[in-house]
Coordinates of C-alpha atoms and ligand atoms in Angstrom, one line a residue:
X252 CA 6.5 15.0 3.0
X253 CA 6.7 14.1 7.0
X254 CA 7.1 16.6 9.5
X255 CA 10.0 15.8 11.6
X256 CA 12.8 13.9 9.5
X257 CA 13.8 10.5 10.8
X258 CA 17.4 11.7 11.1
X259 CA 17.1 14.7 13.0
X260 CA 18.3 14.9 16.5
X261 CA 15.6 15.9 19.0
X262 CA 18.3 15.5 21.8
X263 CA 20.2 18.7 20.4
X264 CA 23.3 16.8 19.5
X265 CA 24.5 14.2 22.2
X266 CA 27.5 12.3 21.3
X267 CA 26.7 9.1 20.1
X268 CA 29.7 8.3 17.8
X269 CA 31.1 4.9 17.7
X270 CA 32.9 2.6 15.2
X271 CA 32.1 -1.1 14.4
X272 CA 34.2 -3.4 16.3
X273 CA 35.4 -5.3 13.4
X274 CA 36.1 -2.9 10.4
X275 CA 35.3 -4.7 7.1
X276 CA 38.7 -5.8 5.5
X277 CA 40.5 -3.7 3.2
X278 CA 41.9 -4.7 0.1
X279 CA 45.3 -2.6 0.6
X280 CA 45.9 0.1 3.1
X281 CA 44.9 0.2 6.6
X282 CA 41.0 1.2 7.4
X283 CA 42.3 4.9 7.4
X284 CA 44.2 4.6 3.7
X285 CA 41.4 3.2 1.5
X286 CA 42.1 3.3 -2.3
X287 CA 40.4 5.8 -4.3
X288 CA 40.1 6.8 -8.0
X289 CA 40.9 10.5 -8.2
X290 CA 40.3 12.8 -11.0
X291 CA 43.3 15.3 -11.1
X292 CA 42.7 17.0 -14.4
X293 CA 40.2 17.2 -17.4
X294 CA 40.8 14.6 -20.2
X295 CA 43.3 12.6 -17.8
X296 CA 42.6 8.9 -16.6
X297 CA 41.5 8.8 -13.0
X298 CA 44.6 8.1 -10.7
X299 CA 43.7 5.1 -8.3
X300 CA 45.9 5.4 -5.3
X301 CA 45.8 5.0 -1.5
X302 CA 44.4 8.1 0.0
X303 CA 44.0 9.3 3.7
X304 CA 40.7 9.3 4.9
X305 CA 40.0 11.4 8.2
X306 CA 37.4 10.1 10.7
X307 CA 34.0 11.6 10.4
X308 CA 33.4 15.0 12.2
X309 CA 30.2 15.9 13.8
X310 CA 27.0 15.2 12.0
X311 CA 29.1 13.0 9.3
X312 CA 29.4 9.3 8.6
X313 CA 32.1 6.8 7.5
X314 CA 30.7 4.6 4.9
X315 CA 32.6 1.5 3.7
X316 CA 31.4 1.1 0.1
X317 CA 30.1 -2.2 -1.2
X318 CA 29.5 -1.0 -4.7
X319 CA 29.4 2.1 -6.9
X320 CA 28.0 2.7 -10.2
X321 CA 29.9 4.5 -12.9
X322 CA 27.3 7.1 -14.3
X323 CA 27.7 9.6 -17.2
X324 CA 28.2 12.4 -15.0
X325 CA 31.3 11.1 -13.8
X326 CA 32.5 10.9 -17.2
X327 CA 31.5 14.4 -17.9
X328 CA 33.6 15.7 -15.1
X329 CA 36.4 13.4 -16.5
X330 CA 36.1 15.3 -19.9
X331 CA 35.4 18.6 -18.9
X332 CA 31.6 18.9 -19.7
X333 CA 30.8 19.2 -15.9
X334 CA 33.0 21.7 -14.5
X335 CA 34.2 20.4 -11.0
X336 CA 36.8 21.5 -8.8
X337 CA 39.9 19.2 -8.9
X338 CA 41.4 17.1 -7.5
X339 CA 38.7 14.9 -6.4
X340 CA 37.5 11.4 -5.7
X341 CA 34.9 10.8 -8.3
X342 CA 31.7 8.6 -8.0
X343 CA 28.5 9.6 -6.6
X344 CA 26.2 6.7 -7.0
X345 CA 27.1 4.3 -4.0
X346 CA 26.1 2.2 -1.3
X347 CA 27.7 0.5 1.7
X348 CA 27.8 -0.3 5.5
X349 CA 28.4 2.4 8.0
X350 CA 31.4 2.1 9.8
X351 CA 31.8 5.0 11.9
X352 CA 29.5 7.7 13.1
X353 CA 30.4 11.4 14.0
X354 CA 29.1 13.1 17.2
X355 CA 25.3 13.7 17.1
X356 CA 24.4 11.2 14.5
X357 CA 21.5 9.2 15.5
X358 CA 19.7 8.0 12.5
X359 CA 22.2 5.4 11.5
X360 CA 24.9 3.5 13.6
X361 CA 27.8 1.1 12.6
X362 CA 26.6 -1.9 10.7
X363 CA 23.6 -0.1 9.2
X364 CA 23.4 -0.5 5.1
X365 CA 23.0 2.9 3.6
X366 CA 22.5 4.5 0.2
X367 CA 24.5 7.7 -0.5
X368 CA 22.4 10.6 -1.9
X369 CA 24.6 13.2 -4.0
X370 CA 22.4 15.9 -2.7
X371 CA 22.5 16.3 1.0
X372 CA 18.7 16.9 1.9
X373 CA 18.4 18.4 5.3
X374 CA 14.7 18.4 5.6
X375 CA 14.2 21.8 7.2
X376 CA 15.0 24.6 4.7
X377 CA 12.6 26.2 2.6
X378 CA 12.7 23.8 -0.2
X379 CA 12.6 20.7 1.8
X380 CA 10.0 22.0 3.8
X381 CA 8.1 22.1 0.4
X382 CA 8.9 19.1 -0.8
X383 CA 11.8 19.8 -3.0
X384 CA 14.5 18.4 -1.1
X385 CA 16.6 18.1 -4.2
X386 CA 17.0 22.0 -4.3
X387 CA 18.1 21.8 -0.6
X388 CA 19.7 25.1 0.6
X389 CA 22.3 23.2 2.8
X390 CA 22.9 20.4 0.3
X391 CA 23.0 21.7 -3.1
X392 CA 26.4 23.7 -2.7
X393 CA 28.2 20.4 -2.7
X394 CA 27.7 19.9 -6.3
X395 CA 29.9 23.2 -6.8
X396 CA 32.5 22.8 -3.9
X397 CA 32.9 19.1 -3.9
X398 CA 33.6 19.5 -0.1
X399 CA 31.3 18.5 2.9
X400 CA 29.1 20.7 4.4
X401 CA 31.5 22.5 6.5
X402 CA 33.6 23.4 3.2
X403 CA 36.5 20.8 3.8
X404 CA 36.8 17.1 2.4
X405 CA 38.1 14.3 4.5
X406 CA 40.3 12.6 1.8
X407 CA 43.9 13.8 1.2
X408 CA 47.0 12.6 -0.8
X409 CA 50.3 13.2 0.5
X410 CA 48.8 15.5 2.8
X411 CA 47.2 17.7 0.2
X412 CA 43.5 17.8 0.6
X413 CA 41.5 15.9 -2.4
X414 CA 37.8 16.9 -2.7
X415 CA 35.0 14.6 -3.1
X416 CA 32.3 14.6 -6.1
X417 CA 28.9 16.0 -4.5
X418 CA 30.1 15.5 -0.8
X419 CA 30.0 11.8 -1.9
X420 CA 33.0 10.5 -3.8
X421 CA 32.1 6.7 -4.0
X422 CA 35.2 5.6 -6.4
X423 CA 36.8 4.6 -3.2
X424 CA 36.7 1.6 -0.4
X425 CA 35.6 4.1 2.2
X426 CA 34.1 7.6 2.5
X427 CA 32.9 10.1 4.8
X428 CA 29.7 11.9 3.9
X429 CA 27.3 14.2 5.8
X430 CA 25.0 12.3 7.7
X431 CA 22.1 13.6 6.1
X432 CA 23.5 11.8 2.8
X433 CA 23.4 8.4 4.2
X434 CA 20.0 6.8 3.7
X435 CA 19.2 3.7 5.6
X436 CA 18.2 0.6 3.5
X437 CA 17.3 -3.1 4.5
X438 CA 20.4 -4.9 4.6
X439 CA 18.9 -7.9 2.5
X440 CA 19.1 -5.7 -0.6
X441 CA 22.3 -6.2 -2.4
X442 CA 24.6 -3.5 -2.4
X443 CA 25.4 -3.8 -6.2
X444 CA 21.7 -2.9 -6.8
X445 CA 21.5 -0.5 -3.8
X446 CA 24.2 1.6 -5.3
X447 CA 22.2 2.0 -8.5
X448 CA 19.4 3.7 -6.5
X449 CA 21.8 6.7 -5.5
X450 CA 21.7 8.2 -8.8
X451 CA 20.5 6.6 -11.9
X452 CA 17.1 5.2 -10.3
X453 CA 16.3 8.2 -8.0
X454 CA 17.1 10.2 -11.1
X455 CA 15.4 8.3 -13.7
X456 CA 12.4 6.9 -12.0
X457 CA 11.9 10.2 -10.1
X458 CA 11.6 12.2 -13.5
X459 CA 8.7 9.8 -14.4
X460 CA 7.1 9.8 -11.2
X461 CA 7.7 13.0 -9.4
X462 CA 8.7 15.3 -12.3
X463 CA 6.3 14.5 -14.7
X464 CA 2.5 14.3 -14.6
X465 CA 2.2 10.9 -16.5
X466 CA -1.4 10.0 -16.7
X467 CA -2.6 6.4 -17.4
X468 CA -2.7 5.7 -21.1
X469 CA -0.2 8.3 -21.8
X470 CA 2.3 8.2 -24.6
X471 CA 5.7 9.0 -23.7
X472 CA 9.0 9.4 -25.4
X473 CA 12.6 8.9 -23.8
X474 CA 15.6 10.2 -25.6
X475 CA 18.5 8.3 -24.4
X476 CA 18.2 4.5 -23.0
X477 CA 21.3 4.7 -20.9
X478 CA 21.7 3.9 -17.1
X479 CA 19.2 6.9 -16.5
X480 CA 17.1 6.5 -19.5
X481 CA 16.3 2.7 -18.6
X482 CA 14.9 4.0 -15.2
X483 CA 12.7 6.9 -17.0
X484 CA 11.5 3.9 -19.0
X485 CA 10.6 1.7 -16.0
X486 CA 9.4 4.8 -14.2
X487 CA 7.1 5.7 -16.9
X488 CA 5.6 2.2 -17.1
X489 CA 5.1 2.7 -13.5
X490 CA 3.2 5.6 -13.6
X491 CA 0.7 4.3 -16.1
X492 CA 2.2 5.1 -19.6
X493 CA 0.8 3.3 -22.4
X494 CA 3.1 3.5 -25.1
X495 CA 6.9 4.3 -24.3
X496 CA 8.9 5.2 -27.4
X497 CA 12.6 4.7 -26.4
X498 CA 15.2 6.5 -28.8
X499 CA 18.8 5.9 -29.0
X500 CA 21.4 5.7 -31.5
X501 CA 22.7 2.1 -30.3
X502 CA 20.6 -0.8 -31.1
X503 CA 22.0 -2.6 -28.1
X504 CA 20.8 0.0 -25.8
X505 CA 17.2 -0.1 -27.8
X506 CA 17.0 -3.8 -27.0
X507 CA 17.7 -3.4 -23.4
X508 CA 15.0 -0.4 -23.4
X509 CA 12.4 -3.0 -24.6
X510 CA 13.0 -5.2 -21.5
X511 CA 12.6 -2.2 -19.3
X512 CA 9.2 -1.5 -20.9
X513 CA 9.7 0.6 -24.2
X514 CA 7.1 -0.4 -26.6
X515 CA 8.5 1.6 -29.6
X516 CA 12.2 1.6 -30.7
X517 CA 13.7 4.4 -32.8
X518 CA 17.4 4.4 -33.7
X519 CA 18.1 8.1 -33.9
X520 CA 21.1 7.3 -36.2
X521 CA 18.7 5.9 -38.9
X522 CA 15.7 8.0 -38.9
X523 CA 14.6 11.4 -37.8
X524 CA 13.4 11.1 -34.2
X525 CA 11.0 14.0 -34.1
X526 CA 9.3 12.7 -37.3
X527 CA 9.1 9.0 -36.1
X528 CA 7.3 10.3 -32.8
X529 CA 4.9 12.2 -34.9
X530 CA 4.0 9.4 -36.9
X531 CA 3.6 7.1 -34.3
X532 CA 1.4 9.6 -32.7
X533 CA -1.0 10.6 -35.3
X534 CA 1.1 13.7 -35.8
X535 CA 0.1 14.9 -32.2
X536 CA 3.6 14.5 -30.4
X537 CA 4.3 12.6 -27.1
X538 CA 2.2 13.7 -24.1
X539 CA 5.6 13.8 -22.1
X540 CA 9.1 13.5 -23.8
X541 CA 12.2 13.1 -21.8
X542 CA 15.7 14.3 -22.9
X543 CA 18.2 11.8 -21.1
X544 CA 21.3 12.4 -22.8
X545 CA 22.3 16.1 -22.2
X546 CA 22.9 17.5 -25.5
X547 CA 21.8 20.5 -27.1
X548 CA 20.5 19.0 -30.2
X549 CA 18.4 16.4 -28.7
X550 CA 17.1 18.9 -26.1
X551 CA 15.7 20.6 -29.1
X552 CA 14.3 17.6 -30.5
X553 CA 12.5 16.6 -27.2
X554 CA 10.8 19.9 -27.1
X555 CA 9.7 19.5 -30.8
X556 CA 8.3 16.0 -30.2
X557 CA 6.2 17.4 -27.2
X558 CA 2.5 17.6 -28.1
X559 CA 0.5 20.7 -27.6
X560 CA -0.1 20.9 -23.7
X561 CA 2.5 18.2 -23.1
X562 CA 5.7 18.0 -21.1
X563 CA 9.2 18.4 -22.3
X564 CA 11.4 17.2 -19.2
X565 CA 15.1 17.9 -19.4
X566 CA 17.1 15.2 -17.2
X567 CA 20.4 15.1 -19.3
X568 CA 22.9 17.6 -17.9
X569 CA 24.4 19.4 -20.8
X570 CA 27.6 21.7 -21.0
X571 CA 27.2 24.9 -19.3
X572 CA 27.1 26.9 -22.3
X573 CA 23.9 25.0 -24.0
X574 CA 21.1 27.3 -24.5
X575 CA 17.3 26.7 -25.1
X576 CA 15.9 28.9 -27.8
X577 CA 12.4 28.9 -28.0
X578 CA 9.8 30.8 -29.9
X579 CA 7.5 31.9 -27.0
X580 CA 4.5 32.6 -29.1
X581 CA 4.3 29.2 -31.0
X582 CA 6.6 27.2 -29.0
X583 CA 5.3 27.8 -25.6
X584 CA 2.1 30.1 -25.3
X585 CA -0.2 29.0 -28.3
X586 CA 1.3 25.4 -27.9
X587 CA 1.0 25.4 -24.0
X588 CA 4.0 23.3 -23.6
X589 CA 5.7 22.8 -20.5
X590 CA 9.5 22.7 -20.6
X591 CA 10.8 21.5 -17.3
X592 CA 14.2 20.9 -15.9
X593 CA 14.8 17.8 -13.6
X594 CA 17.1 17.8 -10.9
X595 CA 17.9 14.2 -9.2
X596 CA 14.6 13.1 -10.1
X597 CA 13.1 15.9 -8.0
X598 CA 13.5 13.2 -5.5
X599 CA 13.0 13.6 -1.7
X600 CA 15.8 10.9 -1.0
X601 CA 14.8 10.2 2.6
X602 CA 11.1 9.1 1.3
X603 CA 12.1 7.9 -2.0
X604 CA 15.1 5.7 -1.4
X605 CA 13.1 3.5 1.0
X606 CA 10.3 3.5 -1.3
X607 CA 12.4 2.3 -4.1
X608 CA 14.1 -0.3 -2.1
X609 CA 10.7 -1.6 -1.1
X610 CA 9.7 -1.9 -5.0
X611 CA 12.8 -3.9 -5.6
X612 CA 12.1 -6.1 -3.0
X613 CA 8.7 -6.4 -4.0
X614 CA 9.7 -7.5 -7.5
X615 CA 8.3 -4.2 -9.0
X616 CA 11.7 -2.3 -9.9
X617 CA 14.4 -4.0 -12.0
X618 CA 17.6 -3.4 -10.6
X619 CA 19.8 -6.6 -11.0
X620 CA 19.1 -6.0 -14.7
X621 CA 20.9 -2.6 -14.9
X622 CA 23.9 -4.2 -13.7
X623 CA 25.7 -5.1 -17.2
X624 CA 28.9 -5.7 -15.6
X625 CA 30.9 -6.0 -12.3
X626 CA 34.4 -4.5 -12.2
X627 CA 37.1 -3.6 -9.7
X628 CA 38.1 -0.1 -8.8
X629 CA 41.1 -0.5 -11.1
X630 CA 39.0 -0.8 -14.1
X631 CA 37.0 2.5 -13.6
X632 CA 38.7 4.3 -16.7
X633 CA 38.0 1.4 -19.0
X634 CA 34.2 1.5 -17.8
X635 CA 34.0 5.1 -18.7
X636 CA 35.5 4.6 -21.8
X637 CA 32.9 1.8 -22.5
X638 CA 29.9 4.0 -21.9
X639 CA 28.8 4.2 -25.5
X640 CA 28.7 0.7 -25.9
X641 CA 25.5 -1.1 -26.8
X642 CA 25.9 -3.7 -24.3
X643 CA 26.4 -1.5 -21.0
X644 CA 23.6 -0.2 -19.2
X645 CA 25.7 0.1 -15.8
X646 CA 28.8 -0.8 -14.9
X647 CA 29.5 -1.3 -11.2
X648 CA 32.2 -1.3 -9.2
X649 CA 32.3 -3.8 -6.5
X650 CA 34.3 -3.4 -3.3
X651 CA 36.0 -6.5 -1.3
Ligands
APR231 N1 20.8 10.6 -30.0 C1 20.2 9.5 -29.5 N2 20.8 8.9 -28.5 C2 22.1 9.3 -27.9 C3 22.9 10.3 -28.6 C4 22.0 10.9 -29.6 N3 22.5 12.0 -30.3 N4 23.9 10.6 -27.9 C5 24.1 9.6 -27.1 N5 22.7 8.7 -27.0 C6 22.6 7.6 -26.0 C7 23.5 6.8 -26.0 O1 23.9 5.9 -26.9 C8 23.1 6.4 -24.5 O2 22.5 4.9 -24.4 O3 22.4 8.3 -24.8 C9 22.5 7.4 -23.8 C10 23.3 8.0 -22.6 O4 23.6 6.9 -21.5 P1 24.7 6.7 -20.7 O5 25.8 7.1 -21.3 O6 24.5 5.6 -19.9 O7 24.4 8.1 -19.6 P2 23.5 8.2 -18.3 O8 24.4 7.9 -17.1 O9 22.0 7.3 -18.7 O10 23.3 9.8 -18.1 C11 22.4 10.4 -19.1 O11 21.8 12.0 -17.3 O12 22.3 12.1 -15.4 C12 22.7 12.5 -16.5 O13 24.9 13.3 -16.7 C13 24.0 12.3 -17.0 O14 23.7 13.7 -18.8 C14 23.7 12.3 -18.5 C15 22.4 11.7 -18.8
ZN232 ZN1 24.6 10.2 -11.7

C-alpha cells in the first residue's frame, strides 16, 4: 500500500469545514431531520421515522445518501443472528454526496461523491501499515459499538441517542460518518451502482482477488449466489478461474450466477453439493471454495469440497455460536488444506473502492446487473423479507 494516505491531513488539523450552499432536497423534514429506518428490537420490523442528525464533529463527514443496498447482514441484525447494540439505524452499503465536513477533513469536500466504508480504515495503525486495513485498530471497534470513533452517534430520536450500524447507518436520507469511512469516487458513476461497492462488491470481489490466491485455470466453488456470492463469482473470473461452480438452493439465483461467470450450476436442494463438486473435479475437489451464506453445515461442506492443498475461504457471517470442528491430522495436516476467514474481502478500501469504480467504468465489473429492484426507504422491511426470493440479487433503496 502507498505511504501517506490521501485523506491524511498534513496540516495537523486546520479547520476546513463547510457546507454545500444548496442542500439536496429532503423528502420530509428539514436538513437536520432525515428519515431513517431504525432497528429497535430483534425480530421486529424496522421503524421508518424522522430522526435528529447532528452536524459532523472534527474528522467527520455528513453524507446525503443517494442509495443504499439491503444486505444479508442487515437482516442478520434484525433477526438476531448478529448481535448489535440497539436501537440503531441499520444499513452499511451506501453511497452519496458529501454535504458538510467537520474540522480537519481535507480529503473530501461538499459536493463530492463518496462510497461509505463500513470499516473505517485509518491507514496508519499496525494492521493498515501491513495492508490489512479490514482489521484496522481504529475502525474495527465500530462493528461492536455502533458508534462513531469517539464512542457516540450523531442520530437521536426524541432526544434519545440512536446508534448507527458499523459507524455508517445508510438506511437514512443523511448520515454522519468518520471521515476515513468516506471514499471519494467519480461523480459520473450512478450512486445506485456505487452503493453496492460499499459492501457486497468489496466483500465478494475482494474475497476472490485479495483473500484467496486464485491461479489461472483454477476450479472454484462458490456456495451461496446472493448479492455477495455473485461478486465472488465475478471476482474469481477476473482472477483467472477457468471453472466456477455456483451452488445455491434457488434456481433463480443460479441463473443469475451464470450471467456473472459461473460455468457449472448445482442446486443444493436437489443434489449433494460436495459430491457434485467431487464429480466435476475428478474426485479432487475445488482449488478454492468459498462459503458465502454463513451457516454451519455449508461451512463444513465448503471445507469438505476443497482439494488437498486448496483453500476454503469463509465469507458468510455465521451466528456467534457456530464452531468449526476439523480433524487436524487428515483434515488439515496431511491434506495441507487452508481454511481462511475473510472480513470485508480483505479490502484496503482507499485502494480498492477507486479500483472497483474504474473497473465498472471500463465495463469490466457488473454493478447495474446486481440491482434487482429499486425501492424506497419505506419498503426496507419487505426487501429484507424477500431476500430468499430467487429473483432478488440486491434490493437498493434510492433516496430522492
Ligand atoms: N445451501 C445453498 N444455498 C443457500 C443455503 C443452503 N443451505 N441457504 C441459503 N442459501 C443461498 C440463498 O438462496 C441465497 O442465494 O445463499 C444465498 C445468500 O444470499 P443473500 O441472502 O443475498 O446474502 P448476501 O447478502 O449475499 O450475504 C451472504 O455474506 O456478508 C455476508 O452476512 C452476509 O452471511 C451473509 C453472507
Ligand atoms: Zn453487507
